[in-house]
Coordinates of C-alpha atoms and ligand atoms in Angstrom, one line a residue:
M264 CA -47.8 30.3 39.4
N265 CA -48.9 26.9 37.9
T266 CA -46.6 25.9 35.1
I267 CA -48.5 22.9 33.7
P268 CA -51.7 23.6 31.9
I269 CA -54.7 21.6 32.9
I270 CA -56.0 21.4 29.3
E271 CA -54.6 22.3 26.0
N272 CA -54.0 26.1 25.9
R273 CA -56.2 27.7 23.2
I274 CA -56.8 31.3 22.5
W275 CA -59.8 32.8 20.7
Q276 CA -58.6 36.2 19.8
P277 CA -54.8 36.2 20.2
E278 CA -54.6 39.6 18.4
F279 CA -56.2 41.1 21.5
E280 CA -55.6 38.6 24.2
C281 CA -51.9 38.4 23.6
M282 CA -51.3 42.0 22.5
P283 CA -47.9 43.2 23.6
K284 CA -48.3 45.2 26.8
E285 CA -47.2 48.5 25.5
Q286 CA -49.6 48.3 22.6
L287 CA -52.3 47.2 24.9
R288 CA -51.8 50.3 27.1
A289 CA -51.8 52.5 24.0
L290 CA -55.1 50.9 22.9
Q291 CA -56.6 51.4 26.3
L292 CA -55.6 55.1 26.4
E293 CA -57.0 55.7 22.9
R294 CA -60.2 53.9 23.8
L295 CA -60.5 55.7 27.2
R296 CA -60.4 59.0 25.3
G297 CA -63.2 57.7 23.2
V298 CA -65.2 56.8 26.3
V299 CA -64.9 60.3 27.6
A300 CA -66.1 61.7 24.2
H301 CA -68.9 59.2 24.1
T302 CA -70.1 59.6 27.6
A303 CA -70.0 63.4 27.4
R304 CA -73.4 63.1 25.6
L305 CA -75.0 61.9 28.8
P306 CA -76.1 64.7 31.2
F307 CA -74.8 62.7 34.2
Y308 CA -71.2 62.8 32.9
R309 CA -71.3 66.0 30.9
E310 CA -72.0 68.1 34.0
K311 CA -69.3 66.3 36.0
Y312 CA -66.7 66.6 33.1
Q313 CA -67.5 70.3 32.8
H314 CA -67.0 70.8 36.5
L315 CA -63.8 68.8 36.6
G316 CA -62.4 70.3 33.3
I317 CA -62.3 66.9 31.6
T318 CA -62.1 66.6 27.8
P319 CA -60.9 63.7 25.8
D320 CA -57.6 65.5 25.1
S321 CA -57.0 66.1 28.7
I322 CA -56.7 62.4 29.2
R323 CA -53.0 62.1 28.6
S324 CA -52.1 58.9 30.4
L325 CA -53.9 55.9 31.8
D326 CA -53.4 57.3 35.3
D327 CA -55.7 60.2 34.3
I328 CA -58.6 57.7 34.7
R329 CA -58.4 58.7 38.3
R330 CA -59.7 62.2 37.4
L331 CA -62.9 60.7 36.1
P332 CA -65.9 60.5 38.3
F333 CA -67.1 57.2 39.8
T334 CA -70.5 55.7 38.9
A335 CA -72.4 53.8 41.5
K336 CA -75.5 51.6 41.3
A337 CA -77.5 54.4 42.9
D338 CA -76.6 56.7 39.9
L339 CA -78.0 54.2 37.5
R340 CA -81.1 53.9 39.7
D341 CA -81.5 57.7 39.8
G342 CA -81.3 57.6 36.0
Y343 CA -84.1 55.0 35.7
P344 CA -85.0 53.7 33.2
L345 CA -82.6 54.8 30.5
G346 CA -80.7 57.8 31.7
F347 CA -77.4 56.2 30.6
L348 CA -78.6 55.3 27.1
A349 CA -76.0 56.9 24.8
V350 CA -77.3 55.9 21.3
P351 CA -80.6 56.8 19.6
R352 CA -83.3 54.4 20.7
E353 CA -83.6 52.8 17.2
Q354 CA -80.0 51.6 17.5
V355 CA -80.8 49.5 20.6
A356 CA -80.6 45.8 19.7
R357 CA -81.2 44.2 23.1
F358 CA -82.2 45.0 26.7
Q359 CA -81.1 42.9 29.6
G360 CA -81.4 43.7 33.2
T361 CA -80.3 43.0 36.7
S362 CA -82.6 42.7 39.6
G363 CA -82.1 45.0 42.5
T364 CA -83.4 45.1 46.0
T365 CA -85.7 48.0 45.1
G366 CA -88.1 45.9 42.9
K367 CA -87.2 47.7 39.6
P368 CA -84.5 46.2 37.5
T369 CA -81.5 48.1 36.2
W370 CA -82.0 48.1 32.5
V371 CA -78.9 47.6 30.4
A372 CA -79.0 48.3 26.6
Y373 CA -76.9 46.9 23.9
S374 CA -76.4 48.1 20.3
K375 CA -75.9 45.5 17.5
G376 CA -72.1 46.1 17.9
D377 CA -72.3 45.5 21.6
V378 CA -74.1 42.2 21.2
E379 CA -71.5 41.1 18.6
N380 CA -68.6 42.1 20.8
W381 CA -70.1 40.5 23.8
A382 CA -70.3 37.1 22.0
N383 CA -66.5 37.3 21.3
L384 CA -65.7 38.2 24.8
C385 CA -67.7 35.2 26.1
A386 CA -66.1 33.0 23.4
R387 CA -62.7 34.0 24.8
F388 CA -63.2 32.5 28.3
L389 CA -65.1 29.5 27.1
V390 CA -62.4 28.5 24.6
A391 CA -59.8 29.2 27.3
G392 CA -61.7 26.8 29.5
G393 CA -62.1 23.9 27.1
L394 CA -64.9 24.7 24.7
R395 CA -64.4 23.3 21.2
P396 CA -66.7 23.6 18.1
E397 CA -67.5 19.8 18.3
H398 CA -68.9 20.1 21.9
T399 CA -72.5 20.3 23.1
V400 CA -73.2 22.7 25.9
Q401 CA -76.1 22.6 28.3
I402 CA -76.9 26.1 29.5
S403 CA -78.7 25.9 32.8
F404 CA -78.6 29.7 33.5
G405 CA -82.0 31.4 33.2
F406 CA -82.8 32.8 29.8
G407 CA -84.3 36.2 30.4
L408 CA -83.1 39.5 31.7
F409 CA -80.3 37.8 33.5
T410 CA -77.2 38.2 31.3
G411 CA -75.9 34.7 32.0
G412 CA -78.2 32.8 29.6
F413 CA -78.1 34.9 26.5
G414 CA -74.6 36.1 27.0
L415 CA -73.1 32.6 27.1
H416 CA -75.5 31.4 24.3
Y417 CA -74.1 33.8 21.8
G418 CA -70.5 33.1 22.9
I419 CA -71.0 29.4 22.3
E420 CA -72.7 30.0 19.0
R421 CA -69.7 32.1 17.9
V422 CA -67.4 29.2 18.7
G423 CA -69.6 26.9 16.7
A424 CA -70.6 24.4 19.4
A425 CA -74.1 23.0 19.8
I426 CA -76.3 24.6 22.4
I427 CA -79.0 23.2 24.6
P428 CA -80.7 26.3 26.0
L429 CA -82.4 24.4 28.9
S430 CA -82.5 27.3 31.4
S431 CA -82.5 26.7 35.1
G432 CA -84.9 24.6 37.2
N433 CA -86.2 21.0 37.2
S434 CA -83.2 19.0 38.2
E435 CA -84.6 15.7 36.9
R436 CA -85.0 17.2 33.5
Q437 CA -81.5 18.6 33.6
L438 CA -80.1 15.2 34.4
M439 CA -82.2 13.4 31.8
T440 CA -80.9 15.9 29.2
M441 CA -77.4 15.2 30.3
Q442 CA -78.0 11.5 29.8
D443 CA -79.9 11.7 26.5
L444 CA -78.0 14.5 24.6
R445 CA -74.7 13.9 26.4
P446 CA -73.3 17.5 26.6
E447 CA -69.7 17.7 27.5
I448 CA -70.1 21.2 29.0
L449 CA -72.4 22.5 31.7
I450 CA -73.1 26.2 32.3
C451 CA -74.7 27.4 35.5
T452 CA -74.1 29.0 38.9
P453 CA -71.9 26.9 41.2
S454 CA -74.8 26.6 43.7
Y455 CA -77.0 25.1 41.0
A456 CA -74.2 22.7 40.1
L457 CA -74.2 21.6 43.7
K458 CA -77.9 20.9 43.6
L459 CA -77.6 18.9 40.3
M460 CA -74.7 17.0 41.8
D461 CA -76.7 16.0 44.8
T462 CA -79.6 14.8 42.6
L463 CA -77.2 12.9 40.5
L464 CA -75.3 11.3 43.3
T465 CA -78.3 10.4 45.4
G466 CA -80.4 9.2 42.4
D467 CA -79.7 6.1 40.4
V468 CA -77.9 8.0 37.6
D469 CA -74.8 6.1 36.4
R470 CA -72.0 8.6 36.0
S471 CA -70.9 6.9 32.9
S472 CA -74.2 7.7 31.3
I473 CA -73.3 11.4 31.3
A474 CA -70.5 12.8 29.2
L475 CA -69.7 16.0 31.1
E476 CA -66.1 17.2 31.0
H477 CA -66.2 20.8 32.0
A478 CA -68.4 23.3 33.7
H479 CA -68.2 27.1 33.5
F480 CA -69.4 28.8 36.7
G481 CA -70.1 32.4 37.3
G482 CA -72.7 34.8 38.6
E483 CA -72.0 34.4 42.3
P484 CA -69.1 33.9 44.6
W485 CA -67.7 30.4 45.2
T486 CA -64.5 29.1 46.8
E487 CA -61.6 27.0 45.8
S488 CA -62.8 24.3 48.2
M489 CA -66.2 24.3 46.5
R490 CA -64.4 23.8 43.2
E491 CA -62.5 20.7 44.7
H492 CA -65.8 19.4 46.0
I493 CA -67.7 19.6 42.7
E494 CA -64.7 18.5 40.6
G495 CA -64.3 15.5 42.9
G496 CA -68.0 14.6 43.0
L497 CA -68.6 14.9 39.3
G498 CA -65.2 14.1 37.9
I499 CA -65.1 17.3 35.7
R500 CA -63.1 20.5 35.5
C501 CA -64.9 23.6 36.8
W502 CA -63.9 27.0 35.4
N503 CA -64.5 30.4 36.9
N504 CA -65.8 33.4 34.9
Y505 CA -66.8 36.9 36.1
G506 CA -68.9 39.8 34.9
L507 CA -71.7 42.1 35.8
A508 CA -74.7 43.4 33.9
E509 CA -73.9 47.1 34.3
V510 CA -70.7 46.7 32.3
Q511 CA -71.9 44.0 29.9
G512 CA -72.6 40.7 31.8
P513 CA -70.3 37.6 31.6
G514 CA -67.2 37.9 29.5
V515 CA -65.3 40.5 31.6
S516 CA -62.8 38.0 32.9
G517 CA -62.2 34.3 33.0
E518 CA -59.7 31.5 33.7
C519 CA -57.2 30.1 31.2
A520 CA -55.7 26.6 31.0
Y521 CA -53.4 27.4 33.9
R522 CA -56.2 28.5 36.3
N523 CA -54.1 31.0 38.2
G524 CA -56.7 33.7 38.4
M525 CA -59.1 35.2 35.8
H526 CA -57.7 37.0 32.9
I527 CA -59.2 40.5 32.6
Q528 CA -60.2 41.3 29.0
E529 CA -58.1 44.5 29.3
D530 CA -58.4 45.6 25.7
Q531 CA -62.1 46.2 26.6
F532 CA -62.1 46.9 30.3
I533 CA -59.9 49.0 32.6
F534 CA -59.9 47.6 36.1
E535 CA -58.8 49.5 39.2
T536 CA -58.8 48.5 42.8
V537 CA -59.8 51.1 45.4
D538 CA -60.3 51.4 49.1
P539 CA -64.1 51.1 49.4
D540 CA -64.2 53.7 52.2
T541 CA -61.8 56.4 50.9
L542 CA -62.0 55.5 47.2
E543 CA -58.2 55.9 47.1
P544 CA -56.5 53.8 44.5
L545 CA -54.7 50.7 45.7
P546 CA -51.7 49.0 44.1
D547 CA -52.0 45.7 42.3
G548 CA -51.7 42.9 44.8
E549 CA -53.8 44.6 47.4
K550 CA -57.4 43.6 48.2
G551 CA -60.0 46.2 47.5
E552 CA -63.2 47.1 45.7
L553 CA -62.9 46.5 41.9
V554 CA -63.9 49.5 39.7
V555 CA -64.5 48.8 36.0
T556 CA -64.5 51.1 33.0
P557 CA -65.7 49.3 29.9
L558 CA -64.0 50.7 26.8
C559 CA -66.1 49.6 23.9
R560 CA -69.7 49.9 25.0
E561 CA -71.9 51.9 22.6
A562 CA -75.4 51.8 24.0
F563 CA -74.8 51.9 27.7
P564 CA -71.4 53.2 28.6
V565 CA -70.4 53.7 32.2
V566 CA -67.3 55.2 33.7
R567 CA -65.4 53.8 36.7
Y568 CA -68.3 51.6 37.8
R569 CA -68.1 50.6 41.5
T570 CA -68.8 46.9 41.4
R571 CA -68.9 46.5 45.2
D572 CA -67.0 43.3 44.6
I573 CA -63.9 42.7 46.6
G574 CA -60.9 41.1 45.0
V575 CA -57.2 41.4 44.1
I576 CA -55.6 42.2 40.8
Y577 CA -52.5 40.1 40.8
A578 CA -49.2 41.9 40.8
D579 CA -47.2 38.8 39.7
G580 CA -45.8 38.6 36.2
D581 CA -46.9 37.0 32.9
C582 CA -49.1 34.0 32.6
P583 CA -47.5 31.1 30.7
C584 CA -50.6 30.9 28.5
G585 CA -49.4 33.8 26.5
R586 CA -52.2 36.2 27.4
T587 CA -50.7 39.6 28.4
S588 CA -53.6 40.9 30.5
R589 CA -53.5 41.1 34.2
R590 CA -55.3 38.5 36.2
M591 CA -57.7 38.9 39.1
S592 CA -58.5 36.7 42.1
R593 CA -61.8 35.1 42.8
I594 CA -64.4 37.5 44.2
M595 CA -63.9 37.4 47.9
G596 CA -67.1 39.0 48.9
R597 CA -69.0 42.2 48.2
T598 CA -68.8 45.4 50.2
D599 CA -72.5 45.0 50.8
D600 CA -72.2 41.3 51.6
M601 CA -69.7 42.0 54.3
L602 CA -71.1 41.3 57.7
I603 CA -69.7 43.3 60.5
I604 CA -70.1 41.1 63.5
R605 CA -69.1 42.6 66.8
G606 CA -66.8 44.9 64.9
V607 CA -65.2 42.1 62.9
N608 CA -65.6 42.0 59.1
V609 CA -66.7 38.7 57.9
F610 CA -67.5 37.5 54.4
P611 CA -69.7 34.5 53.7
S612 CA -67.0 33.0 51.6
Q613 CA -64.8 32.7 54.7
V614 CA -67.4 30.7 56.5
E615 CA -67.8 28.5 53.4
T616 CA -64.1 27.8 53.3
A617 CA -64.2 26.8 57.0
L618 CA -67.2 24.5 56.5
M619 CA -65.6 22.8 53.6
R620 CA -62.7 21.7 55.8
V621 CA -65.0 19.5 57.9
K622 CA -65.6 16.1 56.5
S623 CA -69.1 15.1 57.8
V624 CA -71.0 18.2 56.6
A625 CA -72.6 18.9 53.3
P626 CA -71.9 22.1 51.5
H627 CA -75.3 23.5 52.1
Y628 CA -75.5 26.2 54.7
M629 CA -77.2 29.3 55.8
I630 CA -75.7 32.1 58.0
E631 CA -78.2 33.8 60.3
V632 CA -77.3 37.0 62.1
T633 CA -79.4 38.3 65.0
R634 CA -79.0 40.8 67.8
P635 CA -81.0 39.4 70.7
G636 CA -79.5 42.0 73.2
A637 CA -76.7 44.4 72.6
T638 CA -74.4 42.0 70.8
D639 CA -74.6 40.2 67.5
E640 CA -75.1 36.5 67.4
V641 CA -74.3 34.4 64.4
T642 CA -75.7 30.9 63.8
V643 CA -74.5 28.8 61.0
H644 CA -77.1 26.2 59.9
I645 CA -75.4 23.4 58.1
E646 CA -76.6 20.1 56.7
V647 CA -74.7 17.0 57.8
Q648 CA -73.9 14.3 55.3
P649 CA -76.6 11.6 54.8
G650 CA -76.1 8.8 57.4
I651 CA -74.5 11.0 60.0
F652 CA -77.6 12.3 61.7
S653 CA -78.5 9.0 63.2
D654 CA -75.2 8.7 64.9
S655 CA -74.5 9.3 68.6
M656 CA -74.9 12.6 70.4
R657 CA -71.2 12.6 71.2
E658 CA -70.4 12.4 67.5
M659 CA -72.7 15.3 66.7
Q660 CA -71.0 17.4 69.4
A661 CA -67.6 16.5 68.0
I662 CA -68.7 17.6 64.5
K663 CA -70.0 20.9 65.9
A664 CA -66.8 21.5 67.7
D665 CA -64.8 20.8 64.6
I666 CA -66.9 23.3 62.6
S667 CA -66.8 25.9 65.3
A668 CA -63.0 25.6 65.5
A669 CA -62.6 25.9 61.7
V670 CA -64.9 28.9 61.6
A671 CA -63.1 30.6 64.5
S672 CA -59.7 30.0 63.0
I673 CA -60.7 31.6 59.7
T674 CA -63.0 34.4 60.8
G675 CA -61.7 35.0 64.3
L676 CA -65.3 34.8 65.6
H677 CA -67.3 32.3 67.6
M678 CA -70.4 31.3 65.8
A679 CA -73.2 29.0 67.0
I680 CA -73.4 25.8 64.9
N681 CA -76.7 24.2 64.2
L682 CA -76.5 20.8 62.4
V683 CA -79.6 20.1 60.4
E684 CA -80.8 17.0 58.5
P685 CA -79.7 16.4 54.9
N686 CA -82.0 18.1 52.3
T687 CA -83.6 20.5 54.7
L688 CA -82.0 23.8 53.7
E689 CA -83.1 25.8 50.6
R690 CA -81.5 24.9 47.3
F691 CA -80.9 27.4 44.6
E692 CA -81.4 27.3 40.8
G693 CA -79.8 30.7 40.1
K694 CA -77.8 32.8 42.5
S695 CA -77.8 31.6 46.1
R696 CA -78.7 33.6 49.2
R697 CA -76.8 32.2 52.1
V698 CA -77.1 35.1 54.6
R699 CA -80.1 35.9 56.6
D700 CA -79.4 39.1 58.5
L701 CA -82.3 39.6 61.0
R702 CA -80.6 42.3 63.0
D703 CA -82.8 45.2 61.9
L704 CA -85.9 43.2 62.7
N705 CA -84.6 42.6 66.1
G706 CA -84.1 46.3 66.7
Ligands
LIG985 O1 -74.0 37.7 37.3 C1 -73.1 38.2 35.1 C2 -72.6 36.8 34.9 C3 -73.5 35.9 34.5 C4 -71.3 36.5 35.2 C5 -73.0 34.6 34.4 C6 -70.8 35.3 35.0 C7 -71.7 34.3 34.6 P1 -75.2 40.4 37.6 O2 -76.5 39.6 37.7 O3 -75.3 41.8 37.3 O4 -74.4 39.8 36.4 O5 -74.4 40.1 38.9 C8 -73.1 40.6 39.0 O6 -72.5 38.8 40.4 O7 -71.0 42.0 40.8 C9 -70.6 39.7 41.5 O8 -71.0 40.1 42.8 C10 -71.3 38.4 41.1 N1 -70.5 37.5 40.3 C11 -70.6 37.4 39.0 N2 -69.7 36.4 38.6 C12 -69.0 36.0 39.7 C13 -67.9 35.1 39.9 C14 -73.9 38.5 36.4 N3 -67.4 34.4 39.0 C15 -72.5 40.2 40.3 N4 -67.5 35.0 41.2 C16 -71.1 40.6 40.4 C17 -68.1 35.8 42.2 C18 -69.5 36.8 40.8 N5 -69.1 36.6 42.0

């Protein structure tokens, strides 16, 4: 565990964030009973509770959460549009949404209290990662149904800092704004930061003309090597925060000044880790699917929501920052992201970690999976750094061999490597899509 903070350690709501553990557990239990009472209004849960003999009073310890039913994305979809709305319609203050693969969004509703609460939860991780009232913040998340834009907006407002609600897109305008209004803080997806960094470093923007000190990234998986790359390139501190629309949006967990995992806002969310196949609970310290029960949601409560995100809840002790909550790892992949290649499980983040070890390549890549015959083939398309492409064939072969070896050592698989010219692969303004699985199309 890191013992030297990277920045000054500040805490937004110490009364909750630093609550003594026993008291925290008692609060969780009380709130969990409230969740059972509240969700029993929804037919989806009422029927299940009746069947399982669950009443608020039957929840005697936090372990009893395991008796509650899981909720999956498909359940929300079956309840489309508002089957999980638990307050009268006139009490809804906001709708946000999350896009799915089926074309229709999953609608998520917030009461006035939910919106208020959400702002404080976002303020918690922003303050933990350097936000001060005197700062100016450029939000380069989309403002719209995506929870990133509005969620962070109200968190920053709560702290009292100035907001530039620029939204995503138009890198030139993003950089111009950074130069002209000199925000100290940038908020976006890590892949968009990468794009902005490219534009900044390849254009004639003088680094001293921008005042950035911190960036808060979330919304998609990224790696520690990507953090080093962006921090080195931009000379800033990058902070990780996590959340998902179905349980609120951003503000579920985030890093503190020690950056040794993301603190889970445990007064408001109960986290469990389960084996994604058997749904059996796993102990802290073991990697598995994260399951989240929000404890304070009024308008849109869900119980034991299966995030599909793979991560670890750390088993090690207290964090020197003073927060008492457990911390979680980065998201290592999603159960639906996981590629099974010739029987081996591979996450895109493992490929990214391998690529970032090789000097001459840029962090822009695309993983393509095909099945030309009976076996799976994976090709990693990756951009080389500007200037490298003109070099000799032998050098290119050597780079390929380095990448191939790095990929094989991390994933255990041989993947074909295709080096492409700088600036030829797609760039992303929101969440990136780095896997193209063409196996179904190939029969
Ligand atoms: O992405 C909420 C959010 C917005 C979080 C902005 C942080 C900042 P959804 O669109 O519902 O909500 O997508 C949720 O994104 O299940 C993860 O797979 C992924 N995700 C979110 N944050 C992280 C992160 C928002 N820090 C899905 N690291 C989640 C890795 C993340 N994956």
